[in-house]
mmCIF file of C-alpha atoms in Angstrom:
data_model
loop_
_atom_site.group_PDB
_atom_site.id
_atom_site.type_symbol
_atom_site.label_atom_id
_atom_site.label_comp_id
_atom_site.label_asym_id
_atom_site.label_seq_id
_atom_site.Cartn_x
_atom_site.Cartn_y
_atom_site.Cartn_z
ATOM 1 C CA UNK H 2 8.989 63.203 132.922
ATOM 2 C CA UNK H 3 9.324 66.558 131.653
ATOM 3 C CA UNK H 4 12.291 69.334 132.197
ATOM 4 C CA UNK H 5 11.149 72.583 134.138
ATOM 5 C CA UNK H 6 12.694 75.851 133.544
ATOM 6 C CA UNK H 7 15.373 75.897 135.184
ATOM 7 C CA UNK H 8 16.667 72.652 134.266
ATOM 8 C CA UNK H 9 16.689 73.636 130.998
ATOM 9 C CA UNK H 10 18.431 76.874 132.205
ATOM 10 C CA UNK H 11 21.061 74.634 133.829
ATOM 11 C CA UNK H 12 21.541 72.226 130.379
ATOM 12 C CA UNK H 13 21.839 75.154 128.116
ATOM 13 C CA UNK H 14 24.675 77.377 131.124
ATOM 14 C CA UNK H 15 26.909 73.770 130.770
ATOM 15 C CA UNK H 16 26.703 73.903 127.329
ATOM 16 C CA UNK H 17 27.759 77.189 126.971
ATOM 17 C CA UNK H 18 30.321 76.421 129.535
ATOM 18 C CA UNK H 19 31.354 73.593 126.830
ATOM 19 C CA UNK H 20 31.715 75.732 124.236
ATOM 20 C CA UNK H 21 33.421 78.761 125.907
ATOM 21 C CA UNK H 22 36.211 76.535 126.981
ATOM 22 C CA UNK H 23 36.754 74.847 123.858
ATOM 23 C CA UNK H 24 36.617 78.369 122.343
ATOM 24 C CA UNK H 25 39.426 79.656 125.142
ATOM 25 C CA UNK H 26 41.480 76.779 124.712
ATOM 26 C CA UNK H 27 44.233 77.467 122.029
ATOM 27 C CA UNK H 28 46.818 75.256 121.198
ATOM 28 C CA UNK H 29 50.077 76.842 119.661
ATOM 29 C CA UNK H 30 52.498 74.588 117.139
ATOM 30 C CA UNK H 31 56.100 74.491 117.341
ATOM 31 C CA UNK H 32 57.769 77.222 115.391
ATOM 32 C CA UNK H 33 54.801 79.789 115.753
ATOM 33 C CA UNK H 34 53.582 82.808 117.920
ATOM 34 C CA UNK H 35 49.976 84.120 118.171
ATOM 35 C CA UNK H 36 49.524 87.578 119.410
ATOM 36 C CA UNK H 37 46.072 88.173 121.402
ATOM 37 C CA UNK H 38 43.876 90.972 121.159
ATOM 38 C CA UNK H 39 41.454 92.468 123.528
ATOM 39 C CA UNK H 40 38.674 95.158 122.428
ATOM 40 C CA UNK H 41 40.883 95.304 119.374
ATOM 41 C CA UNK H 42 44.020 95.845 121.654
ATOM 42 C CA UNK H 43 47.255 93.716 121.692
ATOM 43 C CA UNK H 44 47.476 92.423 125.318
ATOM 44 C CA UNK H 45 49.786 89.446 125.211
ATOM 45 C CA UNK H 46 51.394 86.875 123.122
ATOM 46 C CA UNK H 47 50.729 82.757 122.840
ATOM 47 C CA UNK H 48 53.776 80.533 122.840
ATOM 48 C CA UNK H 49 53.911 76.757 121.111
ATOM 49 C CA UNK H 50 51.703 74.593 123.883
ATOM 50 C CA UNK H 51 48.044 74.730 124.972
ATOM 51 C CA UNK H 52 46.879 78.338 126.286
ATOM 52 C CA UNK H 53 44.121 79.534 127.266
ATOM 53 C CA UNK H 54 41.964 83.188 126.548
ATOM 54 C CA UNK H 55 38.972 84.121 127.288
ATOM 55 C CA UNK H 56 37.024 83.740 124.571
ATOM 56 C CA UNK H 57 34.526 86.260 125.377
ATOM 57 C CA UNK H 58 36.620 89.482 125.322
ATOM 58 C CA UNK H 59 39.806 88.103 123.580
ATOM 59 C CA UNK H 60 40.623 86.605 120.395
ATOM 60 C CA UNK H 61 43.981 85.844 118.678
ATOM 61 C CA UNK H 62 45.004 88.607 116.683
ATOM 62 C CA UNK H 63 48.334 87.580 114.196
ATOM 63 C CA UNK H 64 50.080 84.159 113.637
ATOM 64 C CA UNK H 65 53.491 84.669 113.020
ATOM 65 C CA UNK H 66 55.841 82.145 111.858
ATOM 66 C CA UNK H 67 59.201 82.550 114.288
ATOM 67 C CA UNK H 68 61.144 80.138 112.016
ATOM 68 C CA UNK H 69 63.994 81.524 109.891
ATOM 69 C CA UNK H 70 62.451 81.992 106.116
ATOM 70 C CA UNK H 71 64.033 82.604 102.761
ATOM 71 C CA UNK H 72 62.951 85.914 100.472
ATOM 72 C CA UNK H 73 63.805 85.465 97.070
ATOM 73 C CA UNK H 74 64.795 89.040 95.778
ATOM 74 C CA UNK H 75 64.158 89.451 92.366
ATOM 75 C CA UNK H 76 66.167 90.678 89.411
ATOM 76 C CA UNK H 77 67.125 94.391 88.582
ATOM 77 C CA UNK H 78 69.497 96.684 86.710
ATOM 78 C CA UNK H 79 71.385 98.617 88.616
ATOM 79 C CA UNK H 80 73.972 101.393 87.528
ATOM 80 C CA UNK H 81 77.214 101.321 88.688
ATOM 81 C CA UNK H 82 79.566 104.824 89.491
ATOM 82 C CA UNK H 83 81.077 104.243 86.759
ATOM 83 C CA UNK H 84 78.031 103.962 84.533
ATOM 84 C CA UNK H 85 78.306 100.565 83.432
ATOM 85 C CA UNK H 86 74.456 98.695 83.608
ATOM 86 C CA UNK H 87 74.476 95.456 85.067
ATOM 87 C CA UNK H 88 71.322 92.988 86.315
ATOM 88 C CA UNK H 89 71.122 91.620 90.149
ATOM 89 C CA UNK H 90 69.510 89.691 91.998
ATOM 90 C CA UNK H 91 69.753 87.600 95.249
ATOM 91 C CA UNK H 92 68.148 85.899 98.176
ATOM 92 C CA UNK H 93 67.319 87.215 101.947
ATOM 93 C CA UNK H 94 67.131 85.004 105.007
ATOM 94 C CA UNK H 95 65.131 86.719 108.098
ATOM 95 C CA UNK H 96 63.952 85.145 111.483
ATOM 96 C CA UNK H 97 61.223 87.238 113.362
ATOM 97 C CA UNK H 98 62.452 87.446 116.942
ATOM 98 C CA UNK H 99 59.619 90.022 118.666
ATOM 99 C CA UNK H 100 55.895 88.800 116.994
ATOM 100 C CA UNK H 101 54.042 91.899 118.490
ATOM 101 C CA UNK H 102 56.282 93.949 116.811
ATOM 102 C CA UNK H 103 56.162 91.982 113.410
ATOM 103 C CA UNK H 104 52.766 91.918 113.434
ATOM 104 C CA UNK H 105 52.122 96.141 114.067
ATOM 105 C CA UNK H 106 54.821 97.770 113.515
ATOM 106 C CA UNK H 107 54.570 97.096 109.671
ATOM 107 C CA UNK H 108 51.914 96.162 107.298
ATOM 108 C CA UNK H 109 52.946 93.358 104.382
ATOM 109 C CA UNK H 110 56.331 91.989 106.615
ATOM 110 C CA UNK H 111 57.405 90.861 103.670
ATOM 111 C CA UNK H 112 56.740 93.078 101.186
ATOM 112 C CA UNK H 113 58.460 95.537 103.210
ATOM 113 C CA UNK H 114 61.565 93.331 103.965
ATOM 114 C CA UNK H 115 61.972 92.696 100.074
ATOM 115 C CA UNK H 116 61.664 96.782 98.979
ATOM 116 C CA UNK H 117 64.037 97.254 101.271
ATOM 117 C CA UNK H 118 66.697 94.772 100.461
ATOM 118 C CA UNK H 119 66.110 95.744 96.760
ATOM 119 C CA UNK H 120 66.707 99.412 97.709
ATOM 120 C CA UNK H 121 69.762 99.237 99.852
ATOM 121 C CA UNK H 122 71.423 96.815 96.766
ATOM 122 C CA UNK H 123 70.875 99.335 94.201
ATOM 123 C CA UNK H 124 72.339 102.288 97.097
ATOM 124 C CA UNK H 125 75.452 99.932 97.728
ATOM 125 C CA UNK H 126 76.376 98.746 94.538
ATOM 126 C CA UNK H 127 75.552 101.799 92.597
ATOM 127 C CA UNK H 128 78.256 103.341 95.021
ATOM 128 C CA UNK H 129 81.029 101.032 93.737
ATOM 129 C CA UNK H 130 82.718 100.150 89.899
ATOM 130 C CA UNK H 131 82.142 97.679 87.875
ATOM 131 C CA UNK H 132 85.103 95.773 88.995
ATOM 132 C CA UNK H 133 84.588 96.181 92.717
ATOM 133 C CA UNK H 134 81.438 94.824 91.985
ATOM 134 C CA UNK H 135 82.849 91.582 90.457
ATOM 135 C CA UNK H 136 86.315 91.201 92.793
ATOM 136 C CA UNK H 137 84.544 91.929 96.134
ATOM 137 C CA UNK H 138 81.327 89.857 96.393
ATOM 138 C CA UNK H 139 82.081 89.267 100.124
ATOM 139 C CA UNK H 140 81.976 92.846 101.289
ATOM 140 C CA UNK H 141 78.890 93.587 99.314
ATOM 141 C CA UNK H 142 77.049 90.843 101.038
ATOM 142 C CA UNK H 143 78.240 91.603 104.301
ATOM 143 C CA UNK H 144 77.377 95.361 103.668
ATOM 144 C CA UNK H 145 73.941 94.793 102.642
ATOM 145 C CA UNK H 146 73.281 92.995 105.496
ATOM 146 C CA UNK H 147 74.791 95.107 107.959
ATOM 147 C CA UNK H 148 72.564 98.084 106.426
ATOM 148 C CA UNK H 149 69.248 95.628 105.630
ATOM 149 C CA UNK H 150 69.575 94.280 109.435
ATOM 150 C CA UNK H 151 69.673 97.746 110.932
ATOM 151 C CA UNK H 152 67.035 99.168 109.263
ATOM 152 C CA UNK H 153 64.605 96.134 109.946
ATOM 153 C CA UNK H 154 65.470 96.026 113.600
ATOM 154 C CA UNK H 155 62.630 98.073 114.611
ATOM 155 C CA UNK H 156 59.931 95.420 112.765
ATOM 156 C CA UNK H 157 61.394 93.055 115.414
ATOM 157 C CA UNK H 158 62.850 90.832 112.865
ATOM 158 C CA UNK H 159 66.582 89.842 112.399
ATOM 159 C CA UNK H 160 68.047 89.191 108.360
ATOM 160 C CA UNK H 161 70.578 86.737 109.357
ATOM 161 C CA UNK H 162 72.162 86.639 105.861
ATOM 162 C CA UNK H 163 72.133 88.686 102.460
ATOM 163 C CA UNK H 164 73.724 87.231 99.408
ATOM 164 C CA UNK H 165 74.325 88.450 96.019
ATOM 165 C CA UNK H 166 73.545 85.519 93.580
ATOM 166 C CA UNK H 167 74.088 86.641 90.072
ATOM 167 C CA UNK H 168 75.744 89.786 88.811
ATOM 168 C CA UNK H 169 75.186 89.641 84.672
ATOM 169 C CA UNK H 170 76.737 92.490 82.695
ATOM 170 C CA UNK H 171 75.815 93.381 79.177
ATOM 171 C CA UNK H 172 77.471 91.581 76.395
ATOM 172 C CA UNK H 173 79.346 93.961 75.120
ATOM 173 C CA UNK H 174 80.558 94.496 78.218
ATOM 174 C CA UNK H 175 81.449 91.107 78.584
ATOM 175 C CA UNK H 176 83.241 90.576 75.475
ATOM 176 C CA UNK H 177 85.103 94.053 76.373
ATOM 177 C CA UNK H 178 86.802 92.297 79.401
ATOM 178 C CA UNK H 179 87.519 89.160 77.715
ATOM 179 C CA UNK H 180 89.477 91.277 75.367
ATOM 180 C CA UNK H 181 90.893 93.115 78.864
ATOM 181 C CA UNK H 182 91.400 90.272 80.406
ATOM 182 C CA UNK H 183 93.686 88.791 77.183
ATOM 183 C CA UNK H 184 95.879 91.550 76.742
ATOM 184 C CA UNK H 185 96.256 91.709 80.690
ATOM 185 C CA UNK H 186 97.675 88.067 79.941
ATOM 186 C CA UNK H 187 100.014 89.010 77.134
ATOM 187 C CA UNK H 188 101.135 91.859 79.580
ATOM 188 C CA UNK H 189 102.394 89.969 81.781
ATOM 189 C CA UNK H 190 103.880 86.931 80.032
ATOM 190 C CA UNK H 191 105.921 89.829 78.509
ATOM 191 C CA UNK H 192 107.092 90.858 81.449
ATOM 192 C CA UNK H 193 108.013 87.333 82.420
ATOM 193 C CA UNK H 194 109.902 86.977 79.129
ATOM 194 C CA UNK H 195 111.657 90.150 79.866
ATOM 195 C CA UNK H 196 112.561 89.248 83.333
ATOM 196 C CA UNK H 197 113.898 85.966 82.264
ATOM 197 C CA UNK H 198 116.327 87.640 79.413
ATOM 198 C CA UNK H 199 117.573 89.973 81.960
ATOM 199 C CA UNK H 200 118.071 87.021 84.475
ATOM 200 C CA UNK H 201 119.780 85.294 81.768
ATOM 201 C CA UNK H 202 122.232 88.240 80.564
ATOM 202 C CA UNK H 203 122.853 88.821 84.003
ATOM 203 C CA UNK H 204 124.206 85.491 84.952
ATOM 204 C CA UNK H 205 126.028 85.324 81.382
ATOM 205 C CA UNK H 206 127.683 88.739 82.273
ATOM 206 C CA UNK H 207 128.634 87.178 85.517
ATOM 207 C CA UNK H 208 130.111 84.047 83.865
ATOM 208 C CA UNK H 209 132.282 86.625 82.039
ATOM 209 C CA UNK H 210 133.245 88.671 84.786
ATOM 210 C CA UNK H 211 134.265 85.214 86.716
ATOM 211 C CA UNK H 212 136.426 83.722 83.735
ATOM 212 C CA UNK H 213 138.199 87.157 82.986
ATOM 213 C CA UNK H 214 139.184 87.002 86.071
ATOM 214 C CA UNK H 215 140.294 83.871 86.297
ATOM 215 C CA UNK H 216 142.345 84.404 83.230
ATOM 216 C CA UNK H 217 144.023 87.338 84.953
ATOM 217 C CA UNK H 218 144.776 85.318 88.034
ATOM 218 C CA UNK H 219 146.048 82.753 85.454
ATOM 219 C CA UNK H 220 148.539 85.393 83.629
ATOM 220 C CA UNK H 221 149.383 86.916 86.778
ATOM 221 C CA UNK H 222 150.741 83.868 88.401
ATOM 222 C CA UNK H 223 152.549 83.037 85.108
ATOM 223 C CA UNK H 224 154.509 86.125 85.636
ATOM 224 C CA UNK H 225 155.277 85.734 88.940
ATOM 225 C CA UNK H 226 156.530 82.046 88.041
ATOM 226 C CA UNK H 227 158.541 83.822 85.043
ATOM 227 C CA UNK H 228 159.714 86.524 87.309
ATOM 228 C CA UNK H 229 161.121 84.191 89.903
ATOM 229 C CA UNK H 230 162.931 82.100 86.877
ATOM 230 C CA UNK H 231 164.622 85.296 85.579
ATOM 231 C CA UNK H 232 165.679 86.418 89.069
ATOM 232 C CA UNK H 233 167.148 82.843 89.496
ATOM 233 C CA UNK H 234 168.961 83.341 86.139
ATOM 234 C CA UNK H 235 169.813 86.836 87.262
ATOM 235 C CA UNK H 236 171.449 85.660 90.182
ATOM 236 C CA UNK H 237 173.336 82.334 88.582
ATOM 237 C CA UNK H 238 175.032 85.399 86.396
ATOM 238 C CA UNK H 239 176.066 87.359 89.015
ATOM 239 C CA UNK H 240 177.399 84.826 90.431
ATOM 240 C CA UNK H 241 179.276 83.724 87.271
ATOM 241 C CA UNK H 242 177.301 80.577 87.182
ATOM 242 C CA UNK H 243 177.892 79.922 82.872
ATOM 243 C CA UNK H 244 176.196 76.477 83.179
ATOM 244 C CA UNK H 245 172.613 78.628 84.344
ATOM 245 C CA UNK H 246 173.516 81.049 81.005
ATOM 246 C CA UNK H 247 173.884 78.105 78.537
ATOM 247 C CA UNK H 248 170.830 76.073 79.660
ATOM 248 C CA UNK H 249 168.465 79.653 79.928
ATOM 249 C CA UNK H 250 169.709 80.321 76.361
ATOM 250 C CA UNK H 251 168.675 76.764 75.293
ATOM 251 C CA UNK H 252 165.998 76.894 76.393
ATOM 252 C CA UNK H 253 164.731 79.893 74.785
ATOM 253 C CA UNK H 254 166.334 78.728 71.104
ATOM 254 C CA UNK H 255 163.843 75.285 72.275
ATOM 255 C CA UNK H 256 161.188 77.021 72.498
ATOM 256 C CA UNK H 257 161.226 79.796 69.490
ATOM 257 C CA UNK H 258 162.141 76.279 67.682
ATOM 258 C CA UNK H 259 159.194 74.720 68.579
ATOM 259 C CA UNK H 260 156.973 77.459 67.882
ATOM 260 C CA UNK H 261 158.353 78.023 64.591
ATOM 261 C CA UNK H 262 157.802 74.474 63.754
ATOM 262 C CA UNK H 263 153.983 74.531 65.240
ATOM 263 C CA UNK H 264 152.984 76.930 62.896
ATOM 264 C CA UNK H 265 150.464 76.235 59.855
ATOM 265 C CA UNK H 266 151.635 78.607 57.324
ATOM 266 C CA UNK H 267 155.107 78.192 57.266
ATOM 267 C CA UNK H 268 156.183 74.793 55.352
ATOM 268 C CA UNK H 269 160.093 75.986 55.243
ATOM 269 C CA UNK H 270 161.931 77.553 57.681
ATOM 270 C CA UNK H 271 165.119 79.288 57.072
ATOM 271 C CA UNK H 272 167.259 79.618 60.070
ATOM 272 C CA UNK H 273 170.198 81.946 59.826
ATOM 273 C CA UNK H 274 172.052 81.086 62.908
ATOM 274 C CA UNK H 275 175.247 78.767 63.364
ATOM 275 C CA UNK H 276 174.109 75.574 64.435
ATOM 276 C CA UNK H 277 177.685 75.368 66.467
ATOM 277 C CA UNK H 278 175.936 78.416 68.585
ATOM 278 C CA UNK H 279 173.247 75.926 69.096
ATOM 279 C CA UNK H 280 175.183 73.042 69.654
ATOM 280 C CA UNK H 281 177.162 74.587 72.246
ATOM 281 C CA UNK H 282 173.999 75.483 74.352
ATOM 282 C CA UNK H 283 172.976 71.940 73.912
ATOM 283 C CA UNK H 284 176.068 71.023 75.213
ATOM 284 C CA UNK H 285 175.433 73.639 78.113
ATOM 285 C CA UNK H 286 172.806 71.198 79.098
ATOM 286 C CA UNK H 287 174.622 68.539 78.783
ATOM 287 C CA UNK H 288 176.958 69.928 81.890
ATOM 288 C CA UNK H 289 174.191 70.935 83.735
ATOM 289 C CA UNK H 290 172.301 67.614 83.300
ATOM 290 C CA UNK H 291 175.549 65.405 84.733
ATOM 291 C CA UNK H 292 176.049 67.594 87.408
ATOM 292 C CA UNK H 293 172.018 66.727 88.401
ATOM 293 C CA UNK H 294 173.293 62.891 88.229
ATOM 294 C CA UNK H 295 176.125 63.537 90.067
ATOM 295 C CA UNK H 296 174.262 64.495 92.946
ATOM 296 C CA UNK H 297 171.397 62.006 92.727
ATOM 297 C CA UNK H 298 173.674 58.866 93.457
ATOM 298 C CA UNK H 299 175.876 58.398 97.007
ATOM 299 C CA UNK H 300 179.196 59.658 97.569
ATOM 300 C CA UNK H 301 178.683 61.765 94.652
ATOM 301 C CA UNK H 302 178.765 58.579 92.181
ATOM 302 C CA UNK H 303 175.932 58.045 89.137
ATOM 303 C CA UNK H 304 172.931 55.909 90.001
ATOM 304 C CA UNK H 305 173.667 52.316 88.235
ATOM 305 C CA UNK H 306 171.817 51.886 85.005
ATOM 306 C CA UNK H 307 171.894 55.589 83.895
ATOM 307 C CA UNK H 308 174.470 57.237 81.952
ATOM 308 C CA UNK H 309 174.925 61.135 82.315
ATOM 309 C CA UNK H 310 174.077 62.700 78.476
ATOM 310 C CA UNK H 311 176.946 63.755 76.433
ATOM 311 C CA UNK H 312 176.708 66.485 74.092
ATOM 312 C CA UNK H 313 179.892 67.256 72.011
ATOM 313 C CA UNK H 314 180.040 69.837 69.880
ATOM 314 C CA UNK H 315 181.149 68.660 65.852
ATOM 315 C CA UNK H 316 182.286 71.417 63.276
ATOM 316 C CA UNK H 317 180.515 71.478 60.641
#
């Protein structure tokens, strides 16, 4: 049995059919776009999932990966303002968010993301010192990518992150702010030391202030107490009171006796007084001591078992 024209016409039309739709039929993975072009011409874009062109006048154009990637940025010197040369580098993360745009509005994505990054590190950082640079890590980063993002928006991309990873000054350098660094130290322990002496005085001087005057509390109520006792004496005289006399001069011979005998550098003591004088003030006591008894006991009689003292005066 042999095929005729036009069933040969037929075979070859399915086959064609066949491999048109296999040829239309694109399937998309997960985490990609594919923009399609007709004539040449962007026209629409493929999401993750089967799609279907038409294979005759279309084709897919760019696969872009929609997935956030890392850019490692690579090493350079960079100048600071105040002329110090230190080496940077650091890493880029970036997440294309438009794939038509990625895809036309620049050529080499990433060549184009990294030039830029490098570019805007050396503008920021060459703005700042040396130890700005080194103290505020943070606000470089976030600067960079506030700058970085804005001027990549147009590429329909997004930098999600910018971060400085090493900052290496020279040697020298280096070794110049150890020695900065050290003496920075010694500054303030210094200071500390100082602080603490001045603490210390301060408290000492108060300790002073406090116990001086203390003392003069001390003396003044001593002569308030001797005050009252010559006022008392003052007023047993004018009153004619000769018991108050004898005992205030005894006392005073007792105690200009005692001190006398309490000193170290005196080993004899001549005394050129009559020792009747004293006697008789001792006997002054005497008075003034049984009067005391007199009124301690009831109905004016001695207490039993104590015997007023009784001074009499011998000539010698």
């Amino acid at each position: 049995m042999g095929f005729s024209g036009f069933d040969i016409a037929i075979i070859v039309l399915v086959f064609l059919v066949v491999i048109l739709l296999f040829k239309g039929i694109k399937t998309v993975p997960q985490g990609y776009n594919y923009t399609v072009e007709r004539f040449g011409r962007y026209t629409k874009t493929l999401t993750p999932g089967l799609n279907i062109i038409n294979p005759i006048f279309e084709r897919i154009g760019a696969k872009m990966n929609m997935m956030e990637q890392v850019l490692d940025v690579p090493s350079q010197e960079i100048i600071t303002r105040d002329n110090a040369i230190v080496g940077v580098d650091g890493i880029a993360f970036f997440q294309i968010l438009n794939a038509a745009q990625a895809a036309y509005q620049v050529s080499g994505l990433q060549n184009a993301i990294l030039n830029l990054t490098m570019t805007n590190i050396r503008t920021v950082m060459g703005s700042m010192d040396l130890d700005e640079l080194l103290s505020n890590r943070d606000a470089i980063n976030e600067r960079l990518l506030r700058v970085v993002d804005e001027a990549a928006h147009p590429w329909g991309i997004k930098i999600t992150r910018v971060e400085i990873k090493d900052i290496n000054p020279p040697a020298n350098l280096v070794e110049s702010m150890g020695r900065q660094m050290m003496a920075e130290r010694d500054k303030r322990a210094q200071i500390l030391a100082a602080e603490g002496l001045k603490q210390s005085q301060i408290l000492e001087a108060e300790g002073r202030r406090e116990a001086a005057f203390r003392d003069a509390e001390a003396r003044e109520r001593s002569a308030e107490a001797e005050a009252k006792a010559t006022q008392v004496v003052s007023e047993a005289i004018a009153k004619g009171d000769v018991q108050a006399i004898n005992y205030f001069v005894a006392q005073k011979y007792t105690e200009a006796l005692a001190r006398i005998g309490s000193s170290s550098n005196n080993k004899i003591v001549l005394m050129p007084f009559e020792a009747s004088s004293l006697i008789g003030s001792l006997g002054g006591i005497g008075e003034i001591a049984r009067e005391v008894f007199k009124g301690d006991g009831p109905s004016g009689t001695p207490r039993q078992g104590s015997r007023p003292p009784v001074v009499r005066p011998t000539d010698n």
